[in-house]
């Protein structure tokens, strides 16, 4: 018995077939779509079939009432052509491609990894009191603290020393609220730049901010130095202010919107994201994306909250069907706005089919604990920002390096083949096994999965591929004109 | 040219076994998200 090798689905009028292991995407008519049901059975039973086998199996299926009803709407010629085209795709290596990666790629534990990205917790303090904050208003289960330039410089040295021959190094200024420690941000950017030439490195800095403390002089520096800026806002005023209030309770929407518009425009609507979180309070989150698009933002990311089940704003299993419909609605909005000449990018619908990552990248997981580390204000190292404050995951510090190599080995082995739920999931080459922290928070194991997140992830991938099919159609239409 | 099937242009993952693995790509989480892992949306550094 063979597992699923293709994933087929209908979305927004398109019949889409994904050949999981080659990454090929086919848009097919109804006849091929239905013939593939029989092809799939043959493939699962025998691992291969010929055109004659497929035709024979369809004839056999037509002897049942259900099969007869399903296939009698197609002419013999249509079915014959469909079978031929399916067989052709298989011979071209674009359909029913077997998964040959697990055994032949890498020994995950032995693979050499270098550190290529740091999340610098520049400020464990925040002037907002967002209700869903996993950083607990910046404190991360610990004390309020700001990173000193000395600790930050040592962190950058640590990154350079542990990055091998890798040239591009990523550093995110994260919090809490990084603008509460602005002078250190400036110091560290300047220090990083001073390391570049002599070490043949290039730093890509990013900054994540709630925007409330943003000044013009900061923006000028950010635009000169930061590759990306993440601007936190949840969408509609009432939604944003409910979850993102100041410590005194007053909302933040009115003060951040003009600032964020200024940031977006000053960066030519590129290399930034307005980034929101949706919760049980706004299951209609496509309205928040629409709101942000209507404000003029072109780079938008609105993502599901990760919360403990007992939190009143946590997403629940019973919400899933509605959320899946919401993504479909958003995909249609995305296409409508694009066709109306007011396009926006939605982070989770971005998919690069032609120039996307190689299979090594797709299989190696998110990089947390190996390539990507988080640094606390006092220099402790954790696998990623979401593990900060959990002493079980303390890896070492920037002064003495990584001490707890067992945890690093555990993260090295955390990939799609280490997770039973991922092995047969069509989305495994797109999500790379999902977020280790989410899995740990829900199941106590980094090699488990967060099922609700998986369901949403699969839907987002389906929508993203449908959008590609629709845009290809639009382009073809334009060429015919 | 197929009559019933239209294939979108995609990178062949099988071929990327021989050409990929340089490791210069961005870490997945160091993008906009920070709460989910997505790699399919990234662009390979070799194609930039």
Coordinates of C-alpha atoms in Angstrom, one line a residue:
Chain A
X1 CA 0.0 0.0 0.0
X2 CA 1.4 3.4 -1.0
X3 CA 0.7 6.7 0.7
X4 CA -0.7 9.9 -0.9
X5 CA 1.6 11.2 -3.7
X6 CA -0.7 13.9 -5.0
X7 CA -3.0 16.3 -3.4
X8 CA -6.1 17.5 -5.4
X9 CA -8.7 20.0 -4.4
X10 CA -11.2 22.4 -5.8
X11 CA -11.0 26.1 -4.9
X12 CA -12.7 29.1 -6.4
X13 CA -13.6 27.3 -9.6
X14 CA -10.2 25.7 -10.2
X15 CA -9.4 22.0 -10.0
X16 CA -5.8 21.8 -8.7
X17 CA -3.5 18.9 -8.5
X18 CA -0.2 19.1 -6.6
X19 CA 2.4 16.5 -7.2
X20 CA 3.8 16.6 -3.7
X21 CA 7.4 15.5 -4.1
X22 CA 8.3 17.2 -7.4
X23 CA 6.3 20.4 -6.5
X24 CA 4.6 20.4 -9.9
X25 CA 1.2 22.1 -9.9
X26 CA -1.5 21.2 -12.5
X27 CA -4.8 22.9 -13.2
X28 CA -7.0 20.2 -14.7
X29 CA -10.5 19.9 -16.1
X30 CA -13.3 17.9 -14.4
X31 CA -12.6 14.8 -16.4
X32 CA -9.0 14.5 -15.4
X33 CA -9.9 15.4 -11.8
X34 CA -12.3 12.5 -11.7
X35 CA -10.1 10.0 -13.6
X36 CA -7.4 10.8 -11.0
X37 CA -9.6 9.1 -8.3
X38 CA -9.1 5.8 -10.1
X39 CA -5.5 6.5 -10.9
X40 CA -4.9 7.2 -7.2
X41 CA -6.4 3.8 -6.2
X42 CA -4.2 2.0 -8.8
X43 CA -1.1 3.9 -7.6
X44 CA -1.8 3.1 -4.0
X45 CA -2.4 -0.6 -4.7
X46 CA 0.3 -1.3 -7.3
X47 CA 2.8 1.7 -7.3
X48 CA 2.5 2.0 -11.1
X49 CA 0.0 1.6 -13.9
X50 CA -0.3 1.9 -17.7
X51 CA -2.8 3.8 -19.8
X52 CA -4.5 0.5 -20.5
X53 CA -4.7 -0.3 -16.8
X54 CA -6.3 3.0 -16.1
X55 CA -8.8 2.7 -18.9
X56 CA -9.6 -0.8 -17.7
X57 CA -10.1 0.4 -14.1
X58 CA -12.4 3.1 -15.2
X59 CA -14.5 0.6 -17.2
X60 CA -14.7 -1.5 -14.1
X61 CA -15.7 1.5 -11.9
X62 CA -18.5 2.2 -14.4
X63 CA -20.1 -1.1 -13.6
X64 CA -21.2 0.3 -10.3
X65 CA -24.1 2.8 -10.0
X66 CA -21.9 5.4 -8.4
X67 CA -19.0 5.0 -11.0
X68 CA -21.4 5.0 -13.9
X69 CA -23.0 8.2 -12.7
X70 CA -19.6 9.8 -12.2
X71 CA -18.0 8.9 -15.5
X72 CA -20.9 8.8 -17.9
X73 CA -20.9 12.5 -18.2
X74 CA -17.6 12.3 -20.1
X75 CA -17.1 10.9 -23.7
X76 CA -14.9 7.9 -24.3
X77 CA -12.6 10.2 -26.1
X78 CA -12.3 12.6 -23.2
X79 CA -11.6 9.8 -20.8
X80 CA -9.0 8.3 -23.2
X81 CA -7.3 11.7 -23.6
X82 CA -7.3 12.3 -19.9
X83 CA -5.7 8.9 -19.2
X84 CA -3.0 9.6 -21.9
X85 CA -2.2 13.0 -20.4
X86 CA -2.0 11.6 -16.9
X87 CA 0.4 8.9 -18.1
X88 CA 2.5 11.5 -19.9
X89 CA 2.9 13.6 -16.8
X90 CA 4.0 10.5 -14.9
X91 CA 6.6 9.8 -17.5
X92 CA 7.8 13.4 -17.3
X93 CA 8.3 13.1 -13.6
X94 CA 5.5 15.6 -12.7
X95 CA 2.9 13.3 -11.3
X96 CA 3.1 10.5 -8.7
X97 CA 6.7 11.4 -7.9
X98 CA 7.9 9.1 -5.1
X99 CA 9.4 10.5 -2.0
X100 CA 13.1 9.7 -2.3
X101 CA 14.4 12.4 -0.1
X102 CA 14.3 10.8 3.4
X103 CA 17.0 8.2 2.7
X104 CA 19.2 10.0 0.3
X105 CA 19.5 13.6 1.5
X106 CA 21.2 14.0 4.8
X107 CA 22.0 12.5 8.2
X108 CA 20.3 15.2 10.1
X109 CA 22.1 14.8 13.3
X110 CA 25.5 14.8 11.6
X111 CA 24.8 17.7 9.4
X112 CA 27.0 20.7 10.0
X113 CA 25.0 23.8 10.8
X114 CA 26.1 27.4 11.2
X115 CA 24.4 30.2 13.1
X116 CA 23.0 32.6 10.6
X117 CA 20.4 34.6 12.4
X118 CA 19.9 36.1 15.8
X119 CA 16.8 37.5 17.4
X120 CA 18.1 40.1 19.8
X121 CA 15.8 40.7 22.7
X122 CA 16.9 44.3 22.9
X123 CA 14.2 45.2 25.4
X124 CA 12.4 43.0 27.8
X125 CA 10.0 45.8 28.5
X126 CA 7.1 47.2 26.6
X127 CA 4.9 50.3 26.9
X128 CA 1.8 48.4 25.6
X129 CA 0.0 45.6 27.4
X130 CA -1.2 43.4 24.5
X131 CA -3.5 40.7 26.0
X132 CA -2.1 37.9 23.8
X133 CA 1.6 38.7 24.2
X134 CA 3.6 35.5 24.6
X135 CA 6.4 37.8 26.0
X136 CA 4.1 38.7 28.8
X137 CA 4.3 42.4 28.2
X138 CA 8.0 42.0 27.4
X139 CA 9.1 40.3 30.5
X140 CA 9.2 36.7 29.2
X141 CA 8.5 35.1 32.5
X142 CA 11.5 37.0 33.9
X143 CA 12.5 40.5 34.9
X144 CA 12.3 43.7 33.0
X145 CA 15.6 44.5 31.4
X146 CA 17.3 46.3 28.5
X147 CA 20.2 44.8 26.6
X148 CA 23.4 46.7 27.0
X149 CA 25.6 47.6 24.0
X150 CA 28.3 45.3 25.5
X151 CA 26.0 42.3 25.5
X152 CA 24.7 43.2 22.0
X153 CA 28.2 43.6 20.6
X154 CA 29.3 40.3 22.0
X155 CA 26.1 38.7 20.4
X156 CA 27.2 40.1 17.0
X157 CA 30.7 38.8 17.6
X158 CA 29.2 35.4 18.5
X159 CA 27.2 35.4 15.3
X160 CA 30.2 36.2 13.1
X161 CA 32.4 33.6 14.9
X162 CA 29.7 30.9 14.5
X163 CA 28.6 31.6 10.9
X164 CA 31.3 29.8 9.0
X165 CA 31.5 30.8 5.4
X166 CA 27.9 32.1 5.3
X167 CA 27.9 35.7 4.2
X168 CA 24.4 37.1 4.8
X169 CA 23.7 37.3 8.5
X170 CA 20.3 38.3 9.9
X171 CA 19.7 40.2 13.1
X172 CA 16.2 41.1 14.3
X173 CA 15.7 43.7 17.0
X174 CA 12.9 42.3 19.0
X175 CA 11.2 42.8 22.3
X176 CA 9.3 43.7 24.2
X177 CA 9.4 47.0 22.4
X178 CA 12.9 47.6 20.8
X179 CA 12.4 51.4 20.6
X180 CA 12.5 51.5 24.4
X181 CA 16.2 50.8 23.9
X182 CA 16.9 52.8 20.8
X183 CA 20.4 54.0 21.5
X184 CA 21.5 50.3 21.8
X185 CA 19.8 49.5 18.4
X186 CA 21.8 52.3 16.8
X187 CA 25.1 51.2 18.5
X188 CA 24.6 47.6 17.4
X189 CA 23.8 48.5 13.8
X190 CA 26.9 50.6 13.6
X191 CA 29.0 47.9 15.3
X192 CA 27.6 45.3 12.9
X193 CA 28.5 47.4 9.9
X194 CA 32.1 47.8 11.3
X195 CA 32.5 44.0 11.3
X196 CA 31.3 43.5 7.7
X197 CA 34.3 44.1 5.5
X198 CA 37.0 42.5 7.6
X199 CA 34.9 39.4 8.0
X200 CA 33.3 39.2 4.6
X201 CA 29.8 39.4 6.1
X202 CA 26.7 41.3 5.4
X203 CA 24.2 42.0 8.1
X204 CA 20.5 42.2 7.3
X205 CA 18.8 44.0 10.1
X206 CA 15.1 44.0 10.9
X207 CA 13.1 45.6 13.6
X208 CA 9.7 44.7 15.0
X209 CA 7.9 47.6 16.7
X210 CA 4.5 48.6 18.1
X211 CA 5.2 52.0 16.6
X212 CA 4.0 54.1 19.6
X213 CA 7.5 55.5 20.3
X214 CA 8.6 56.0 16.7
X215 CA 10.1 59.3 15.9
X216 CA 11.2 60.8 12.5
X217 CA 14.9 60.6 13.3
X218 CA 14.4 56.9 14.1
X219 CA 12.5 56.3 10.9
X220 CA 15.3 57.9 8.9
X221 CA 17.9 55.6 10.5
X222 CA 15.5 52.6 10.0
X223 CA 15.1 53.4 6.4
X224 CA 18.8 53.6 5.9
X225 CA 19.8 50.4 7.8
X226 CA 16.9 48.0 8.2
X227 CA 16.1 45.4 5.5
X228 CA 12.7 44.9 6.9
X229 CA 10.4 46.5 9.5
X230 CA 7.5 44.7 11.1
X231 CA 4.8 47.1 12.3
X232 CA 2.3 45.6 14.8
X233 CA -1.3 46.4 14.2
X234 CA -4.3 44.1 14.2
X235 CA -6.6 45.8 11.8
X236 CA -9.9 47.6 12.5
X237 CA -9.7 50.1 15.4
X238 CA -12.0 48.2 17.7
X239 CA -10.2 44.9 17.1
X240 CA -6.7 46.5 17.5
X241 CA -7.6 48.4 20.6
X242 CA -9.3 45.5 22.3
X243 CA -6.1 43.4 22.3
X244 CA -3.4 46.1 22.0
X245 CA -4.0 48.7 24.7
X246 CA -1.6 50.8 26.7
X247 CA -1.0 49.7 30.2
X248 CA -3.7 52.2 31.3
X249 CA -6.2 50.6 29.0
X250 CA -6.4 53.2 26.2
X251 CA -6.1 51.9 22.7
X252 CA -3.1 52.3 20.4
X253 CA -4.8 52.5 17.0
X254 CA -5.1 56.2 16.6
X255 CA -1.5 57.0 17.3
X256 CA 0.1 54.2 15.3
X257 CA -1.9 54.4 12.0
X258 CA -0.5 57.7 10.8
X259 CA 3.0 56.7 11.8
X260 CA 2.7 53.3 10.0
X261 CA 1.4 55.0 6.9
X262 CA 4.4 57.3 7.0
X263 CA 6.7 54.3 7.4
X264 CA 5.1 52.4 4.5
X265 CA 5.3 55.4 2.1
X266 CA 8.8 56.3 3.1
X267 CA 9.9 52.8 2.2
X268 CA 8.1 52.9 -1.2
X269 CA 5.6 50.4 0.1
X270 CA 8.3 47.7 0.2
X271 CA 10.4 45.8 2.7
X272 CA 8.0 46.2 5.6
X273 CA 4.9 44.4 7.0
X274 CA 2.0 45.6 8.9
X275 CA 1.6 42.5 11.1
X276 CA -1.5 41.6 13.0
X277 CA -2.8 38.8 15.1
X278 CA -6.3 37.4 14.8
X279 CA -8.0 35.8 17.8
X280 CA -11.5 34.5 18.7
X281 CA -12.5 38.1 18.9
X282 CA -12.1 38.6 15.1
X283 CA -12.8 35.3 13.4
X284 CA -13.8 37.5 10.5
X285 CA -10.2 38.6 10.1
X286 CA -10.4 39.0 6.4
X287 CA -12.2 42.3 7.3
X288 CA -9.1 43.4 9.2
X289 CA -6.9 42.6 6.2
X290 CA -9.3 44.5 4.0
X291 CA -9.2 47.4 6.4
X292 CA -5.4 47.5 6.3
X293 CA -5.4 47.3 2.5
X294 CA -8.0 50.1 2.4
X295 CA -5.7 52.2 4.6
X296 CA -3.2 51.9 1.7
X297 CA -0.8 49.2 3.1
X298 CA 0.6 46.9 0.5
X299 CA 2.5 44.4 2.7
X300 CA 0.2 42.8 5.1
X301 CA 0.5 39.8 7.4
X302 CA -2.3 38.8 9.8
X303 CA -1.8 35.6 11.6
X304 CA -3.6 33.3 14.0
X305 CA -2.9 33.8 17.7
X306 CA -1.1 31.1 19.6
X307 CA -2.7 30.9 23.0
X308 CA -3.3 28.5 25.9
X309 CA -6.7 26.7 25.4
X310 CA -8.1 28.3 28.6
X311 CA -7.6 31.9 27.2
X312 CA -10.9 33.3 26.2
X313 CA -9.5 34.7 23.0
X314 CA -7.8 31.4 21.9
X315 CA -8.9 29.8 18.7
X316 CA -10.9 26.6 19.2
X317 CA -11.5 23.5 17.1
X318 CA -15.1 24.6 16.6
X319 CA -13.8 27.8 14.9
X320 CA -11.8 26.0 12.3
X321 CA -14.5 25.6 9.5
X322 CA -15.3 29.2 9.7
X323 CA -11.6 30.2 9.6
X324 CA -11.1 28.1 6.5
X325 CA -14.0 29.8 4.8
X326 CA -12.5 33.1 5.9
X327 CA -9.2 32.3 4.1
X328 CA -11.2 31.5 0.9
X329 CA -13.0 34.8 1.3
X330 CA -9.6 36.6 1.7
X331 CA -8.2 34.8 -1.4
X332 CA -11.1 36.1 -3.5
X333 CA -10.6 39.6 -2.0
X334 CA -6.8 39.4 -2.8
X335 CA -7.6 38.6 -6.5
X336 CA -10.4 41.2 -6.7
X337 CA -8.1 44.0 -5.4
X338 CA -5.3 42.9 -7.7
X339 CA -7.7 43.0 -10.7
X340 CA -9.0 46.4 -9.6
X341 CA -5.4 47.8 -9.8
X342 CA -5.0 48.1 -6.0
X343 CA -2.9 45.0 -5.2
X344 CA -1.6 44.1 -1.8
X345 CA 0.6 41.2 -0.6
X346 CA -0.7 38.9 2.1
X347 CA 2.3 37.2 3.7
X348 CA 0.6 33.8 4.1
X349 CA -0.6 33.7 0.5
X350 CA 2.9 34.4 -0.8
X351 CA 4.3 31.3 -2.5
X352 CA 7.2 31.2 -4.9
X353 CA 6.6 28.2 -7.2
X354 CA 9.4 28.9 -9.6
X355 CA 12.1 30.3 -7.4
X356 CA 11.3 28.8 -4.1
X357 CA 13.7 27.1 -1.8
X358 CA 15.5 23.8 -2.6
X359 CA 14.4 20.6 -1.1
X360 CA 17.2 20.8 1.6
X361 CA 15.7 24.0 2.9
X362 CA 12.2 22.6 2.8
X363 CA 13.1 19.6 4.8
X364 CA 15.4 21.1 7.4
X365 CA 12.8 22.8 9.5
X366 CA 12.6 26.3 10.6
X367 CA 16.2 26.6 11.8
X368 CA 15.4 27.3 15.4
X369 CA 18.0 26.0 17.9
X370 CA 20.6 25.5 15.1
X371 CA 20.7 28.3 12.6
X372 CA 18.5 30.7 14.4
X373 CA 18.9 31.6 18.1
X374 CA 17.4 34.2 20.4
X375 CA 19.5 36.3 22.8
X376 CA 18.1 37.7 26.1
X377 CA 19.1 41.1 27.3
X378 CA 21.7 39.5 29.5
X379 CA 23.1 37.3 26.8
X380 CA 21.5 33.9 27.3
X381 CA 20.9 31.9 24.2
X382 CA 17.6 30.1 23.5
X383 CA 16.4 28.1 20.4
X384 CA 14.1 30.9 19.4
X385 CA 12.2 33.9 20.8
X386 CA 9.2 31.7 21.8
X387 CA 11.4 29.5 24.1
X388 CA 12.9 32.5 25.9
X389 CA 12.3 32.2 29.6
X390 CA 11.9 28.4 29.6
X391 CA 15.0 27.3 31.5
X392 CA 14.7 23.7 30.1
X393 CA 15.7 25.2 26.7
X394 CA 18.6 27.4 27.9
X395 CA 21.4 26.6 25.4
X396 CA 24.3 28.8 26.8
X397 CA 25.2 32.4 26.5
X398 CA 27.0 34.7 24.0
X399 CA 30.1 34.8 26.3
X400 CA 30.8 31.1 26.7
X401 CA 28.9 29.8 23.6
X402 CA 26.5 26.9 23.4
X403 CA 26.8 24.5 26.4
X404 CA 23.8 22.4 26.0
X405 CA 24.5 20.6 22.8
X406 CA 21.9 17.9 23.5
X407 CA 19.1 20.4 22.9
X408 CA 20.8 21.6 19.7
X409 CA 20.9 18.0 18.5
X410 CA 17.3 17.6 19.3
X411 CA 16.4 20.6 17.2
X412 CA 18.7 19.4 14.4
X413 CA 16.6 16.3 14.1
X414 CA 13.4 18.2 14.2
X415 CA 12.1 18.0 10.6
X416 CA 9.2 16.6 8.6
X417 CA 10.4 13.0 8.7
X418 CA 10.7 13.2 12.5
X419 CA 7.0 14.0 12.8
X420 CA 4.6 11.2 12.1
X421 CA 1.8 13.6 11.2
X422 CA 4.0 15.4 8.6
X423 CA 5.2 12.4 6.7
X424 CA 2.0 12.0 4.7
X425 CA 0.9 15.7 4.7
X426 CA 0.9 17.3 1.3
X427 CA 2.0 20.6 2.8
X428 CA 5.3 19.2 4.3
X429 CA 7.5 20.9 1.6
X430 CA 5.8 24.3 2.2
X431 CA 5.7 24.6 6.0
X432 CA 8.8 22.5 6.7
X433 CA 7.2 20.8 9.7
X434 CA 5.7 23.9 11.3
X435 CA 6.6 25.8 14.4
X436 CA 8.5 23.8 17.1
X437 CA 7.4 26.2 19.8
X438 CA 3.7 25.8 18.9
X439 CA 4.1 22.0 19.0
X440 CA 5.9 22.2 22.4
X441 CA 3.3 24.5 23.9
X442 CA 0.5 22.2 23.0
X443 CA 2.0 18.8 23.4
X444 CA 5.2 19.2 25.3
X445 CA 7.3 17.9 22.4
X446 CA 9.0 19.7 19.6
X447 CA 8.5 16.8 17.2
X448 CA 4.7 16.9 17.6
X449 CA 2.4 19.2 15.7
X450 CA -0.2 21.8 16.5
X451 CA -3.2 20.4 14.6
X452 CA -5.3 23.6 14.5
X453 CA -2.3 25.5 13.1
X454 CA -1.8 22.7 10.5
X455 CA -5.4 22.9 9.3
X456 CA -5.0 26.6 8.7
X457 CA -1.6 26.2 7.1
X458 CA -2.9 23.7 4.6
X459 CA -5.8 26.0 3.7
X460 CA -3.4 28.9 3.2
X461 CA -1.2 26.8 0.9
X462 CA -4.3 25.7 -1.1
X463 CA -5.4 29.4 -1.4
X464 CA -1.9 30.5 -2.4
X465 CA -1.6 27.9 -5.2
X466 CA -5.2 28.8 -6.4
X467 CA -4.2 32.4 -6.6
X468 CA -1.2 31.4 -8.8
X469 CA -3.5 29.5 -11.1
X470 CA -5.9 32.4 -11.3
X471 CA -3.1 34.9 -12.0
X472 CA -1.7 32.6 -14.7
X473 CA -5.2 32.6 -16.2
X474 CA -5.3 36.4 -16.1
X475 CA -1.9 36.6 -17.8
X476 CA -3.0 34.2 -20.5
X477 CA -6.1 36.3 -21.0
X478 CA -3.9 39.4 -21.4
X479 CA -1.7 37.6 -24.0
X480 CA -4.7 36.6 -26.0
X481 CA -6.1 40.1 -26.2
Chain B
X1 CA 0.5 20.8 -25.4
X2 CA -2.1 19.1 -23.3
X3 CA -5.8 19.5 -23.8
X4 CA -7.1 18.8 -20.3
X5 CA -4.2 19.8 -18.1
X6 CA -2.4 23.1 -17.7
X7 CA 0.9 22.9 -15.7
X8 CA 2.1 26.0 -13.9
X9 CA 5.8 26.8 -14.0
X10 CA 7.4 25.4 -10.8
X11 CA 10.9 24.6 -9.6
X12 CA 11.5 20.8 -9.8
X13 CA 12.2 19.8 -6.2
X14 CA 14.0 16.6 -7.5
X15 CA 16.5 18.6 -9.5
X16 CA 17.1 20.9 -6.5
X17 CA 18.6 17.9 -4.8
X18 CA 21.7 18.3 -7.0
X19 CA 21.8 22.1 -7.3
X20 CA 20.6 23.2 -3.8
X21 CA 21.8 23.2 -0.3
X22 CA 24.0 26.3 -0.3
X23 CA 22.4 27.5 3.0
X24 CA 22.5 31.2 2.1
X25 CA 18.7 31.5 2.4
X26 CA 16.9 33.4 5.1
X27 CA 15.9 31.6 8.2
X28 CA 12.2 30.9 8.0
X29 CA 11.1 32.5 11.1
X30 CA 13.1 35.7 10.6
X31 CA 10.5 37.1 8.3
X32 CA 7.2 38.7 9.1
X33 CA 5.7 35.9 11.1
X34 CA 7.5 34.8 14.2
X35 CA 4.6 32.5 15.2
X36 CA 4.4 30.1 12.3
X37 CA 6.9 28.4 10.0
X38 CA 6.6 28.9 6.2
X39 CA 9.3 28.2 3.7
X40 CA 7.3 27.9 0.5
X41 CA 7.0 31.6 0.2
X42 CA 10.7 32.3 0.4
X43 CA 12.8 32.9 -2.6
X44 CA 16.0 30.9 -3.1
X45 CA 19.1 33.2 -2.8
X46 CA 20.3 31.8 -6.1
X47 CA 17.2 33.2 -7.9
X48 CA 17.4 36.6 -6.5

